[in-house]
Short mmCIF file of C-alpha atoms (C1' of nucleotides) in Angstrom, two decimals:
data_model
loop_
_atom_site.label_atom_id
_atom_site.label_comp_id
_atom_site.label_asym_id
_atom_site.label_seq_id
_atom_site.Cartn_x
_atom_site.Cartn_y
_atom_site.Cartn_z
CA MET A 940 -137.49 -22.21 -26.91
CA ALA A 941 -141.03 -22.73 -28.13
CA ARG A 942 -139.74 -22.11 -31.61
CA ALA A 943 -136.89 -24.54 -31.17
CA ALA A 944 -139.21 -27.16 -29.77
CA GLU A 945 -141.61 -26.65 -32.61
CA THR A 946 -138.92 -26.87 -35.22
CA ARG A 947 -137.47 -29.95 -33.65
CA ARG A 948 -140.85 -31.56 -33.42
CA ARG A 949 -141.70 -30.89 -37.06
CA THR A 950 -138.32 -32.21 -38.12
CA ARG A 951 -138.82 -35.30 -36.05
CA SER A 952 -142.11 -35.99 -37.71
CA GLN A 953 -140.61 -35.42 -41.13
CA GLU A 954 -137.70 -37.64 -40.38
CA GLU A 955 -139.96 -40.37 -39.17
CA LYS A 956 -141.99 -40.21 -42.38
CA GLU A 957 -138.93 -40.12 -44.54
CA SER A 958 -137.44 -43.06 -42.79
CA ARG A 959 -140.67 -45.00 -43.19
CA ILE A 960 -140.58 -44.22 -46.88
CA LEU A 961 -136.96 -45.25 -47.22
CA ALA A 962 -137.55 -48.48 -45.36
CA SER A 963 -140.42 -49.38 -47.62
CA ALA A 964 -138.49 -48.30 -50.69
CA LEU A 965 -135.50 -50.42 -49.72
CA ASP A 966 -137.77 -53.40 -49.39
CA VAL A 967 -139.43 -52.93 -52.74
CA PHE A 968 -136.39 -51.83 -54.72
CA ALA A 969 -134.36 -54.74 -53.39
CA ARG A 970 -137.02 -57.20 -54.45
CA ASN A 971 -138.05 -55.73 -57.79
CA GLY A 972 -135.25 -53.48 -58.94
CA PHE A 973 -135.68 -49.86 -59.98
CA ALA A 974 -137.74 -50.49 -63.09
CA GLY A 975 -139.88 -53.12 -61.41
CA THR A 976 -140.84 -50.85 -58.56
CA THR A 977 -143.94 -48.66 -58.51
CA LEU A 978 -144.54 -45.61 -56.39
CA ASP A 979 -147.84 -47.08 -55.28
CA GLU A 980 -146.08 -50.11 -53.87
CA ILE A 981 -143.62 -48.00 -51.93
CA ALA A 982 -146.46 -45.81 -50.72
CA ALA A 983 -148.49 -48.79 -49.57
CA GLY A 984 -145.49 -50.18 -47.71
CA ALA A 985 -144.98 -46.83 -46.02
CA GLY A 986 -148.65 -46.53 -45.18
CA MET A 987 -149.41 -43.42 -47.17
CA SER A 988 -150.64 -42.23 -50.55
CA LYS A 989 -148.55 -41.79 -53.65
CA PRO A 990 -148.89 -38.00 -53.76
CA ASN A 991 -147.76 -37.91 -50.18
CA LEU A 992 -144.64 -39.77 -51.18
CA ILE A 993 -143.95 -37.15 -53.79
CA TYR A 994 -144.43 -34.50 -51.16
CA TYR A 995 -141.36 -35.83 -49.37
CA PHE A 996 -139.29 -36.92 -52.35
CA ALA A 997 -139.54 -35.24 -55.71
CA SER A 998 -139.43 -38.39 -57.79
CA LYS A 999 -138.96 -42.12 -57.86
CA GLU A 1000 -135.35 -41.63 -58.79
CA GLU A 1001 -134.77 -39.36 -55.84
CA ILE A 1002 -136.15 -41.99 -53.49
CA TYR A 1003 -133.92 -44.58 -55.09
CA ARG A 1004 -130.95 -42.28 -54.83
CA ALA A 1005 -131.61 -41.69 -51.14
CA VAL A 1006 -131.91 -45.38 -50.34
CA LEU A 1007 -128.84 -46.17 -52.34
CA GLY A 1008 -126.76 -43.45 -50.70
CA ARG A 1009 -127.65 -44.74 -47.29
CA THR A 1010 -126.82 -48.28 -48.36
CA LEU A 1011 -123.48 -47.30 -49.78
CA GLU A 1012 -122.36 -45.86 -46.47
CA THR A 1013 -123.32 -48.98 -44.58
CA TRP A 1014 -121.66 -51.02 -47.23
CA LEU A 1015 -118.29 -49.32 -46.84
CA GLU A 1016 -118.10 -49.55 -43.06
CA PRO A 1017 -116.64 -53.05 -42.69
CA LEU A 1018 -113.74 -52.24 -44.97
CA ILE A 1019 -113.13 -48.90 -43.28
CA ALA A 1020 -112.79 -50.78 -40.01
CA LEU A 1021 -109.89 -52.87 -41.31
CA ASP A 1022 -107.15 -51.77 -38.93
CA PRO A 1023 -103.61 -51.30 -40.28
CA ALA A 1024 -102.26 -51.65 -36.76
CA GLY A 1025 -103.90 -55.02 -36.16
CA GLU A 1026 -102.57 -58.48 -36.76
CA PRO A 1027 -103.16 -59.22 -40.47
CA LEU A 1028 -104.89 -62.60 -40.30
CA ALA A 1029 -107.00 -61.54 -37.34
CA GLU A 1030 -108.01 -58.37 -39.17
CA ILE A 1031 -109.02 -60.26 -42.27
CA ARG A 1032 -110.87 -62.80 -40.17
CA ALA A 1033 -112.74 -59.98 -38.47
CA TYR A 1034 -113.50 -58.42 -41.84
CA ILE A 1035 -114.97 -61.68 -43.11
CA HIS A 1036 -117.04 -61.87 -39.97
CA ARG A 1037 -118.39 -58.35 -40.36
CA LYS A 1038 -119.24 -58.86 -44.02
CA LEU A 1039 -121.05 -62.11 -43.36
CA GLU A 1040 -122.91 -60.46 -40.54
CA MET A 1041 -123.98 -57.76 -42.91
CA SER A 1042 -125.16 -60.25 -45.50
CA ARG A 1043 -127.14 -62.04 -42.84
CA ASP A 1044 -128.63 -59.02 -41.10
CA ARG A 1045 -129.08 -56.64 -44.02
CA PRO A 1046 -129.65 -58.74 -47.09
CA GLN A 1047 -131.89 -56.15 -48.66
CA GLU A 1048 -129.13 -53.58 -48.73
CA SER A 1049 -126.81 -56.13 -50.26
CA ARG A 1050 -129.31 -56.99 -52.96
CA LEU A 1051 -130.12 -53.38 -53.70
CA PHE A 1052 -126.45 -52.70 -54.16
CA ALA A 1053 -125.99 -55.80 -56.27
CA GLY A 1054 -128.86 -54.78 -58.52
CA GLU A 1055 -127.41 -51.34 -59.03
CA ILE A 1056 -124.00 -52.72 -59.98
CA LEU A 1057 -125.53 -55.38 -62.19
CA ALA A 1058 -127.34 -52.67 -64.09
CA GLY A 1059 -124.02 -50.91 -64.70
CA ALA A 1060 -124.15 -48.64 -61.65
CA PRO A 1061 -125.91 -45.81 -63.50
CA LEU A 1062 -126.32 -43.77 -60.33
CA ILE A 1063 -123.25 -44.60 -58.30
CA ARG A 1064 -120.53 -44.94 -60.87
CA ASP A 1065 -118.96 -41.76 -59.55
CA ALA A 1066 -118.98 -43.09 -56.01
CA LEU A 1067 -117.38 -46.32 -57.16
CA GLU A 1068 -114.64 -44.60 -59.07
CA GLY A 1069 -114.18 -42.01 -56.35
CA ASP A 1070 -114.80 -42.89 -52.72
CA LEU A 1071 -114.84 -46.65 -53.14
CA LYS A 1072 -111.73 -46.81 -55.25
CA ALA A 1073 -109.92 -44.47 -52.88
CA LEU A 1074 -110.88 -46.58 -49.90
CA VAL A 1075 -109.87 -49.81 -51.57
CA ASP A 1076 -106.58 -48.35 -52.75
CA GLN A 1077 -105.84 -47.29 -49.21
CA LYS A 1078 -106.58 -50.73 -47.80
CA VAL A 1079 -104.64 -52.36 -50.59
CA ALA A 1080 -101.65 -50.35 -49.44
CA VAL A 1081 -102.18 -51.65 -45.93
CA ILE A 1082 -102.31 -55.22 -47.15
CA ARG A 1083 -99.15 -54.67 -49.17
CA GLN A 1084 -97.46 -53.52 -46.00
CA TRP A 1085 -98.56 -56.66 -44.27
CA ILE A 1086 -97.18 -58.71 -47.10
CA ALA A 1087 -93.93 -56.76 -47.15
CA SER A 1088 -93.48 -57.39 -43.43
CA GLY A 1089 -93.88 -61.11 -44.06
CA ARG A 1090 -97.03 -61.46 -42.00
CA LEU A 1091 -99.22 -62.32 -44.97
CA ALA A 1092 -98.59 -64.49 -48.01
CA PRO A 1093 -97.93 -62.45 -51.14
CA HIS A 1094 -101.10 -62.32 -53.21
CA ASP A 1095 -102.78 -59.53 -55.16
CA PRO A 1096 -104.72 -57.52 -52.59
CA TYR A 1097 -107.31 -56.39 -55.12
CA HIS A 1098 -108.30 -59.91 -55.97
CA LEU A 1099 -108.26 -60.81 -52.32
CA ILE A 1100 -110.79 -58.08 -51.66
CA PHE A 1101 -112.90 -59.14 -54.62
CA ALA A 1102 -112.92 -62.73 -53.43
CA LEU A 1103 -114.02 -61.67 -49.96
CA TRP A 1104 -116.72 -59.38 -51.30
CA ALA A 1105 -117.97 -61.99 -53.72
CA THR A 1106 -118.10 -64.85 -51.29
CA THR A 1107 -119.61 -63.00 -48.36
CA GLN A 1108 -122.23 -61.21 -50.42
CA HIS A 1109 -123.13 -64.36 -52.26
CA TYR A 1110 -125.05 -65.54 -49.23
CA ALA A 1111 -127.30 -62.50 -49.36
CA ASP A 1112 -127.54 -61.83 -53.08
CA PHE A 1113 -127.92 -65.45 -54.15
CA ASP A 1114 -129.80 -66.49 -51.06
CA THR A 1115 -132.50 -68.09 -53.16
CA GLN A 1116 -129.99 -70.29 -54.90
CA VAL A 1117 -128.06 -71.14 -51.76
CA ARG A 1118 -131.24 -72.27 -50.05
CA ALA A 1119 -132.39 -74.24 -53.07
CA VAL A 1120 -129.09 -76.10 -53.25
CA LEU A 1121 -128.80 -76.76 -49.55
CA GLY A 1122 -132.40 -77.89 -49.34
CA GLY A 1123 -134.91 -77.00 -46.70
CA GLU A 1124 -132.97 -78.60 -43.87
CA THR A 1125 -130.33 -75.93 -43.41
CA ASP A 1126 -131.33 -72.90 -41.38
CA GLU A 1127 -129.85 -69.45 -41.56
CA ALA A 1128 -127.52 -69.76 -38.61
CA THR A 1129 -126.07 -73.02 -39.91
CA ARG A 1130 -125.57 -71.54 -43.35
CA TYR A 1131 -123.65 -68.56 -42.12
CA ALA A 1132 -121.64 -70.57 -39.63
CA GLY A 1133 -120.65 -72.95 -42.42
CA ALA A 1134 -119.70 -70.09 -44.68
CA GLU A 1135 -117.55 -68.48 -42.03
CA ARG A 1136 -115.87 -71.72 -41.15
CA PHE A 1137 -115.08 -72.45 -44.78
CA MET A 1138 -113.66 -69.02 -45.40
CA GLU A 1139 -111.52 -69.15 -42.30
CA GLU A 1140 -110.19 -72.60 -43.04
CA VAL A 1141 -109.60 -72.21 -46.73
CA ILE A 1142 -109.03 -68.57 -47.56
CA LEU A 1143 -107.29 -67.62 -44.34
CA ARG A 1144 -105.19 -70.73 -44.55
CA GLY A 1145 -104.26 -69.76 -48.08
CA LEU A 1146 -103.18 -66.36 -46.82
CA ARG A 1147 -100.95 -67.59 -44.04
CA PRO A 1148 -97.31 -66.95 -44.89
CA ASP A 1149 -95.00 -69.94 -45.20
CA GLN A 1150 -92.79 -70.37 -42.23
CA MET B 939 -137.50 -84.30 -101.30
CA ALA B 940 -139.00 -81.03 -102.37
CA ARG B 941 -141.16 -81.17 -99.31
CA ALA B 942 -138.22 -82.00 -97.06
CA ALA B 943 -136.15 -79.23 -98.58
CA GLU B 944 -138.95 -76.76 -98.18
CA THR B 945 -139.61 -77.74 -94.61
CA ARG B 946 -135.96 -77.62 -93.77
CA ARG B 947 -135.58 -74.27 -95.37
CA ARG B 948 -138.51 -72.79 -93.52
CA THR B 949 -137.27 -74.21 -90.26
CA ARG B 950 -133.83 -72.78 -90.87
CA SER B 951 -135.29 -69.36 -91.46
CA GLN B 952 -137.37 -69.64 -88.34
CA GLU B 953 -134.44 -70.74 -86.32
CA GLU B 954 -132.35 -67.91 -87.58
CA LYS B 955 -135.04 -65.40 -86.62
CA GLU B 956 -135.58 -66.94 -83.25
CA SER B 957 -131.92 -66.95 -82.52
CA ARG B 958 -131.67 -63.29 -83.54
CA ILE B 959 -134.51 -62.53 -81.18
CA LEU B 960 -132.95 -64.46 -78.34
CA ALA B 961 -129.59 -62.81 -78.86
CA SER B 962 -131.15 -59.38 -78.73
CA ALA B 963 -133.29 -60.36 -75.76
CA LEU B 964 -130.29 -61.65 -73.86
CA ASP B 965 -128.55 -58.37 -74.43
CA VAL B 966 -131.45 -56.25 -73.27
CA PHE B 967 -132.61 -58.43 -70.39
CA ALA B 968 -129.08 -58.69 -69.03
CA ARG B 969 -128.69 -54.92 -69.06
CA ASN B 970 -132.13 -53.86 -67.87
CA GLY B 971 -133.71 -56.81 -66.13
CA PHE B 972 -137.11 -58.24 -66.95
CA ALA B 973 -139.16 -55.28 -65.81
CA GLY B 974 -136.81 -52.76 -67.39
CA THR B 975 -136.97 -54.37 -70.79
CA THR B 976 -139.43 -53.40 -73.52
CA LEU B 977 -140.51 -55.48 -76.46
CA ASP B 978 -139.68 -52.58 -78.74
CA GLU B 979 -136.09 -52.60 -77.57
CA ILE B 980 -135.74 -56.32 -78.17
CA ALA B 981 -137.40 -55.95 -81.55
CA ALA B 982 -135.08 -53.12 -82.55
CA GLY B 983 -132.07 -55.18 -81.53
CA ALA B 984 -133.32 -58.09 -83.56
CA GLY B 985 -134.06 -55.86 -86.54
CA MET B 986 -137.78 -56.42 -86.71
CA SER B 987 -141.09 -55.04 -85.55
CA LYS B 988 -142.76 -55.71 -82.23
CA PRO B 989 -145.70 -57.64 -83.71
CA ASN B 990 -143.21 -59.79 -85.53
CA LEU B 991 -141.57 -60.64 -82.24
CA ILE B 992 -144.91 -61.74 -80.91
CA TYR B 993 -145.35 -63.87 -84.00
CA TYR B 994 -142.38 -65.97 -82.87
CA PHE B 995 -142.86 -65.80 -79.12
CA ALA B 996 -146.24 -65.42 -77.52
CA SER B 997 -145.21 -62.94 -74.86
CA LYS B 998 -142.39 -61.08 -73.21
CA GLU B 999 -142.29 -63.68 -70.50
CA GLU B 1000 -141.96 -66.47 -73.01
CA ILE B 1001 -138.97 -64.76 -74.59
CA TYR B 1002 -137.44 -64.32 -71.18
CA ARG B 1003 -138.12 -67.92 -70.34
CA ALA B 1004 -136.46 -69.10 -73.55
CA VAL B 1005 -133.34 -67.00 -72.98
CA LEU B 1006 -133.13 -68.10 -69.39
CA GLY B 1007 -133.52 -71.78 -70.23
CA ARG B 1008 -130.71 -71.59 -72.73
CA THR B 1009 -128.54 -69.76 -70.21
CA LEU B 1010 -129.21 -72.27 -67.49
CA GLU B 1011 -127.89 -75.11 -69.63
CA THR B 1012 -124.70 -73.25 -70.44
CA TRP B 1013 -124.36 -72.35 -66.84
CA LEU B 1014 -124.42 -75.94 -65.63
CA GLU B 1015 -121.85 -77.30 -68.09
CA PRO B 1016 -118.67 -76.46 -66.23
CA LEU B 1017 -119.83 -78.24 -63.11
CA ILE B 1018 -121.05 -81.23 -65.09
CA ALA B 1019 -117.57 -81.52 -66.51
CA LEU B 1020 -116.02 -81.99 -63.09
CA ASP B 1021 -114.58 -85.47 -63.44
CA PRO B 1022 -114.74 -87.87 -60.48
CA ALA B 1023 -111.92 -89.89 -62.01
CA GLY B 1024 -109.57 -86.94 -62.25
CA GLU B 1025 -107.02 -85.68 -59.79
CA PRO B 1026 -108.93 -83.52 -57.28
CA LEU B 1027 -106.85 -80.36 -57.27
CA ALA B 1028 -106.40 -80.47 -61.04
CA GLU B 1029 -110.14 -80.91 -61.47
CA ILE B 1030 -110.95 -77.98 -59.28
CA ARG B 1031 -108.32 -75.89 -60.99
CA ALA B 1032 -109.89 -76.76 -64.33
CA TYR B 1033 -113.32 -75.91 -62.99
CA ILE B 1034 -112.14 -72.50 -61.85
CA HIS B 1035 -110.65 -71.98 -65.27
CA ARG B 1036 -113.85 -72.89 -67.08
CA LYS B 1037 -115.98 -70.69 -64.84
CA LEU B 1038 -113.70 -67.71 -65.27
CA GLU B 1039 -113.69 -68.29 -68.99
CA MET B 1040 -117.44 -68.25 -68.94
CA SER B 1041 -117.54 -65.01 -66.95
CA ARG B 1042 -115.18 -63.47 -69.42
CA ASP B 1043 -116.72 -64.75 -72.62
CA ARG B 1044 -120.39 -64.77 -71.69
CA PRO B 1045 -120.91 -62.04 -69.13
CA GLN B 1046 -124.42 -61.35 -70.33
CA GLU B 1047 -125.57 -64.84 -69.48
CA SER B 1048 -123.98 -64.53 -66.09
CA ARG B 1049 -125.74 -61.23 -65.44
CA LEU B 1050 -129.07 -62.50 -66.69
CA PHE B 1051 -128.82 -65.41 -64.34
CA ALA B 1052 -127.71 -63.20 -61.47
CA GLY B 1053 -130.67 -60.91 -62.03
CA GLU B 1054 -133.09 -63.79 -61.98
CA ILE B 1055 -131.71 -65.14 -58.72
CA LEU B 1056 -131.55 -61.70 -57.18
CA ALA B 1057 -135.24 -61.29 -57.92
CA GLY B 1058 -135.94 -64.52 -56.07
CA ALA B 1059 -135.77 -66.83 -59.08
CA PRO B 1060 -139.49 -66.53 -59.87
CA LEU B 1061 -139.13 -68.54 -63.06
CA ILE B 1062 -136.37 -71.01 -62.30
CA ARG B 1063 -136.95 -71.89 -58.70
CA ASP B 1064 -138.00 -75.38 -59.78
CA ALA B 1065 -134.85 -75.84 -61.82
CA LEU B 1066 -132.75 -74.72 -58.88
CA GLU B 1067 -134.41 -77.05 -56.44
CA GLY B 1068 -134.49 -79.85 -58.99
CA ASP B 1069 -131.76 -80.18 -61.61
CA LEU B 1070 -129.30 -77.81 -60.02
CA LYS B 1071 -129.59 -79.26 -56.54
CA ALA B 1072 -129.32 -82.80 -57.93
CA LEU B 1073 -126.21 -81.90 -59.87
CA VAL B 1074 -124.60 -80.17 -56.94
CA ASP B 1075 -125.45 -83.02 -54.60
CA GLN B 1076 -123.83 -85.42 -56.99
CA LYS B 1077 -120.64 -83.37 -57.23
CA VAL B 1078 -120.63 -82.87 -53.50
CA ALA B 1079 -120.53 -86.63 -53.17
CA VAL B 1080 -117.56 -86.72 -55.51
CA ILE B 1081 -115.75 -84.11 -53.47
CA ARG B 1082 -116.49 -86.02 -50.30
CA GLN B 1083 -114.89 -89.09 -51.89
CA TRP B 1084 -111.84 -87.04 -52.68
CA ILE B 1085 -111.68 -85.87 -49.11
CA ALA B 1086 -112.20 -89.39 -47.77
CA SER B 1087 -109.34 -90.64 -49.89
CA GLY B 1088 -107.10 -87.96 -48.39
CA ARG B 1089 -106.47 -86.17 -51.64
CA LEU B 1090 -108.31 -83.02 -50.60
CA ALA B 1091 -108.43 -81.17 -47.30
CA PRO B 1092 -111.66 -81.72 -45.42
CA HIS B 1093 -113.96 -78.75 -45.96
CA ASP B 1094 -117.67 -78.44 -46.60
CA PRO B 1095 -118.11 -79.10 -50.32
CA TYR B 1096 -121.26 -76.95 -50.54
CA HIS B 1097 -119.47 -73.89 -49.30
CA LEU B 1098 -116.55 -74.68 -51.54
CA ILE B 1099 -118.86 -74.64 -54.52
CA PHE B 1100 -120.52 -71.43 -53.36
CA ALA B 1101 -117.16 -69.76 -52.95
CA LEU B 1102 -116.09 -70.80 -56.43
CA TRP B 1103 -119.37 -69.67 -57.98
CA ALA B 1104 -119.31 -66.39 -56.12
CA THR B 1105 -115.75 -65.49 -56.91
CA THR B 1106 -115.72 -66.47 -60.55
CA GLN B 1107 -119.05 -64.88 -61.36
CA HIS B 1108 -118.15 -61.73 -59.51
CA TYR B 1109 -115.95 -60.71 -62.40
CA ALA B 1110 -118.90 -60.79 -64.78
CA ASP B 1111 -121.76 -59.69 -62.55
CA PHE B 1112 -119.88 -56.93 -60.76
CA ASP B 1113 -117.73 -56.03 -63.72
CA THR B 1114 -118.63 -52.37 -63.35
CA GLN B 1115 -117.38 -52.32 -59.79
CA VAL B 1116 -114.27 -54.36 -60.52
CA ARG B 1117 -113.30 -51.96 -63.28
CA ALA B 1118 -114.04 -48.93 -61.18
CA VAL B 1119 -111.85 -50.18 -58.37
CA LEU B 1120 -108.99 -51.32 -60.55
CA GLY B 1121 -109.06 -48.10 -62.53
CA GLY B 1122 -108.82 -47.72 -66.26
CA GLU B 1123 -105.35 -49.19 -66.49
CA THR B 1124 -106.24 -52.83 -66.11
CA ASP B 1125 -107.50 -54.59 -69.22
CA GLU B 1126 -109.72 -57.62 -69.38
CA ALA B 1127 -107.00 -60.20 -69.92
CA THR B 1128 -105.01 -58.91 -66.96
CA ARG B 1129 -108.08 -58.91 -64.75
CA TYR B 1130 -108.95 -62.49 -65.47
CA ALA B 1131 -105.36 -63.68 -65.28
CA GLY B 1132 -105.06 -62.01 -61.88
CA ALA B 1133 -108.29 -63.58 -60.71
CA GLU B 1134 -107.22 -67.03 -61.80
CA ARG B 1135 -103.82 -66.70 -60.25
CA PHE B 1136 -105.30 -65.56 -56.95
CA MET B 1137 -107.80 -68.39 -56.84
CA GLU B 1138 -105.18 -70.97 -57.65
CA GLU B 1139 -102.72 -69.68 -55.11
CA VAL B 1140 -105.13 -69.04 -52.29
CA ILE B 1141 -108.14 -71.29 -52.64
CA LEU B 1142 -106.36 -74.25 -54.15
CA ARG B 1143 -103.61 -73.92 -51.61
CA GLY B 1144 -106.24 -73.91 -48.90
CA LEU B 1145 -107.64 -77.12 -50.32
CA ARG B 1146 -104.38 -79.01 -50.45
CA PRO B 1147 -104.32 -81.74 -47.86
CA ASP B 1148 -101.65 -81.60 -45.16
CA GLN B 1149 -98.87 -84.03 -45.79
"C1'" DA C 595 -149.70 -66.73 -113.51
"C1'" DG C 596 -152.25 -68.54 -109.57
"C1'" DT C 597 -152.82 -70.37 -104.99
"C1'" DG C 598 -152.29 -71.02 -100.35
"C1'" DA C 599 -149.35 -70.88 -96.47
"C1'" DC C 600 -146.30 -68.17 -93.96
"C1'" DC C 601 -144.25 -63.65 -92.58
"C1'" DT C 602 -144.30 -58.72 -91.53
"C1'" DT C 603 -145.97 -54.46 -89.87
"C1'" DG C 604 -148.71 -49.85 -89.15
"C1'" DA C 605 -152.32 -48.62 -86.47
"C1'" DC C 606 -154.57 -49.31 -82.53
"C1'" DC C 607 -156.17 -50.55 -77.64
"C1'" DA C 608 -156.34 -51.12 -72.73
"C1'" DA C 609 -153.73 -51.15 -68.61
"C1'" DT C 610 -150.19 -49.32 -65.92
"C1'" DT C 611 -147.74 -45.76 -63.93
"C1'" DG C 612 -144.90 -41.45 -62.78
"C1'" DG C 613 -146.25 -37.30 -61.56
"C1'" DT C 614 -149.72 -32.99 -60.99
"C1'" DC C 615 -153.22 -30.30 -58.76
"C1'" DA C 616 -156.61 -28.42 -56.13
"C1'" DA C 617 -158.97 -28.98 -52.22
"C1'" DA C 618 -159.48 -30.80 -47.71
"C1'" DA C 619 -157.56 -32.06 -43.25
"C1'" DA C 620 -154.42 -31.40 -39.43
"C1'" DC C 621 -151.62 -28.68 -36.82
"C1'" DT C 622 -149.51 -24.28 -34.84
"C1'" DA C 623 -149.23 -19.65 -33.10
"C1'" DG C 624 -151.34 -15.72 -31.30
"C1'" DC D 1089 -161.31 -19.18 -32.01
"C1'" DT D 1090 -158.94 -17.59 -36.09
"C1'" DA D 1091 -155.55 -17.25 -39.53
"C1'" DG D 1092 -151.82 -19.28 -41.56
"C1'" DT D 1093 -148.88 -23.14 -42.52
"C1'" DT D 1094 -147.96 -27.83 -43.34
"C1'" DT D 1095 -149.60 -32.41 -44.57
"C1'" DT D 1096 -152.52 -35.54 -47.01
"C1'" DT D 1097 -155.11 -37.43 -50.70
"C1'" DG D 1098 -158.83 -38.32 -54.52
"C1'" DA D 1099 -159.12 -37.33 -59.10
"C1'" DC D 1100 -156.80 -36.72 -63.01
"C1'" DC D 1101 -153.34 -36.60 -66.99
"C1'" DA D 1102 -149.91 -37.85 -70.35
"C1'" DA D 1103 -146.63 -41.21 -71.62
"C1'" DT D 1104 -145.29 -45.84 -71.94
"C1'" DT D 1105 -145.96 -50.41 -73.08
"C1'" DG D 1106 -147.61 -55.38 -73.68
"C1'" DG D 1107 -150.26 -57.25 -76.84
"C1'" DT D 1108 -154.00 -57.42 -80.91
"C1'" DC D 1109 -155.58 -57.19 -85.58
"C1'" DA D 1110 -156.35 -56.70 -90.20
"C1'" DA D 1111 -154.16 -55.88 -94.33
"C1'" DG D 1112 -150.50 -56.53 -97.31
"C1'" DG D 1113 -146.15 -58.84 -98.72
"C1'" DT D 1114 -143.28 -62.96 -99.69
"C1'" DC D 1115 -142.35 -67.48 -100.97
"C1'" DA D 1116 -142.70 -72.33 -102.69
"C1'" DC D 1117 -145.03 -75.05 -105.61
"C1'" DT D 1118 -148.11 -76.08 -109.47
#
DNA sequence: AGTGACCTTGACCAATTGGTCAAAAACTAG
DNA sequence: CTAGTTTTTGACCAATTGGTCAAGGTCACT
């Protein structure tokens, strides 16, 4: 029991350190990209020294890989939650909502991911061609079913998914530009409410089957 | 005349060198970002030595600035071309077409721009808040006119523009992901044709006024 | 051929940075 | 308290890289 407690306690401490490192790393990587990030900056953000960082993660790339892996999981969740048994338009509406929520609440993850893809996805190409593609293919099949049953207008599901990804993530990844264009007046809540409204009124309307 | 000829000739040579440098720089910056780019790599791409690069541009940042400035101009053109006198849906359709064309034919510029914004637009924030905002505001007014005249469904023009930017640029900026998801089968022409078709059928349909 | 302006580059420098290492500090078990 | 284990870090190192500089090359014109 003492042993178990000890082990648990040590693990706890380790986990807490690692998570502090990953949080700091996410912040810095998202802002400066992989190349623009220094170990010292991550270390400072995590409140420890550079060698101590390396004690927990073997290299800068390993830290990056860990942050990215975590992000990828989070990133897939909203699409996973798309329910084949649900009502098509309501499901897509809910998906838009979840994605916008994610852009609003976790913009760093979105930007980290965007940076990795922009750079040609050197570290997650396999995941994209494997897990991601498999997931998308599966959901594309669901959407095709919806179309076949006449509950959704017939459009290419791949491009539908791309359009939803692009538009929702735009508000996180291009936040700087969105704010510049809207001017100082518009606050975050208004921005996201406007985005959601637009997507519901235009894209969802475009997806409604003729009747 | 001799003087003019000489001057012209020298200028030509300079321009040719500078444009070789900028072309190489665009390539490298778009792939690796500002921090990830080395002068040696740009120099190699331009077929000259690093000191020679510095002979034409004072610093790495100045090269970046030059490439970015050029890109920004190109980037604004399609929106500038949106004609207030045209038929609304046809104008927006043409805009989508031009933007997709740009993503397809100049993906590097799109990625360079995306990288700059992602990093918080350290060098073009002023341009975004100035020229870009002014241009967008102007076109937003046009779109509002179209809506007021009943030729376009009433939706927030800002979010419309964001959605069009996001979706069209997605195919350049997230090219790696798009290809991974679609699998090797789909070639470029098919991808862009599919994107255009989707946007016309869904977004344009969503913009059509009730009648 | 000579001259002066422009162009090009090898060699070099200083700063940054990813990562190492040995030693010290902190913690645990007996 | 002691011995052993884990954690932490100051000092350091080698590689990279932005930028300099002096020397030599090229070119147009006389």
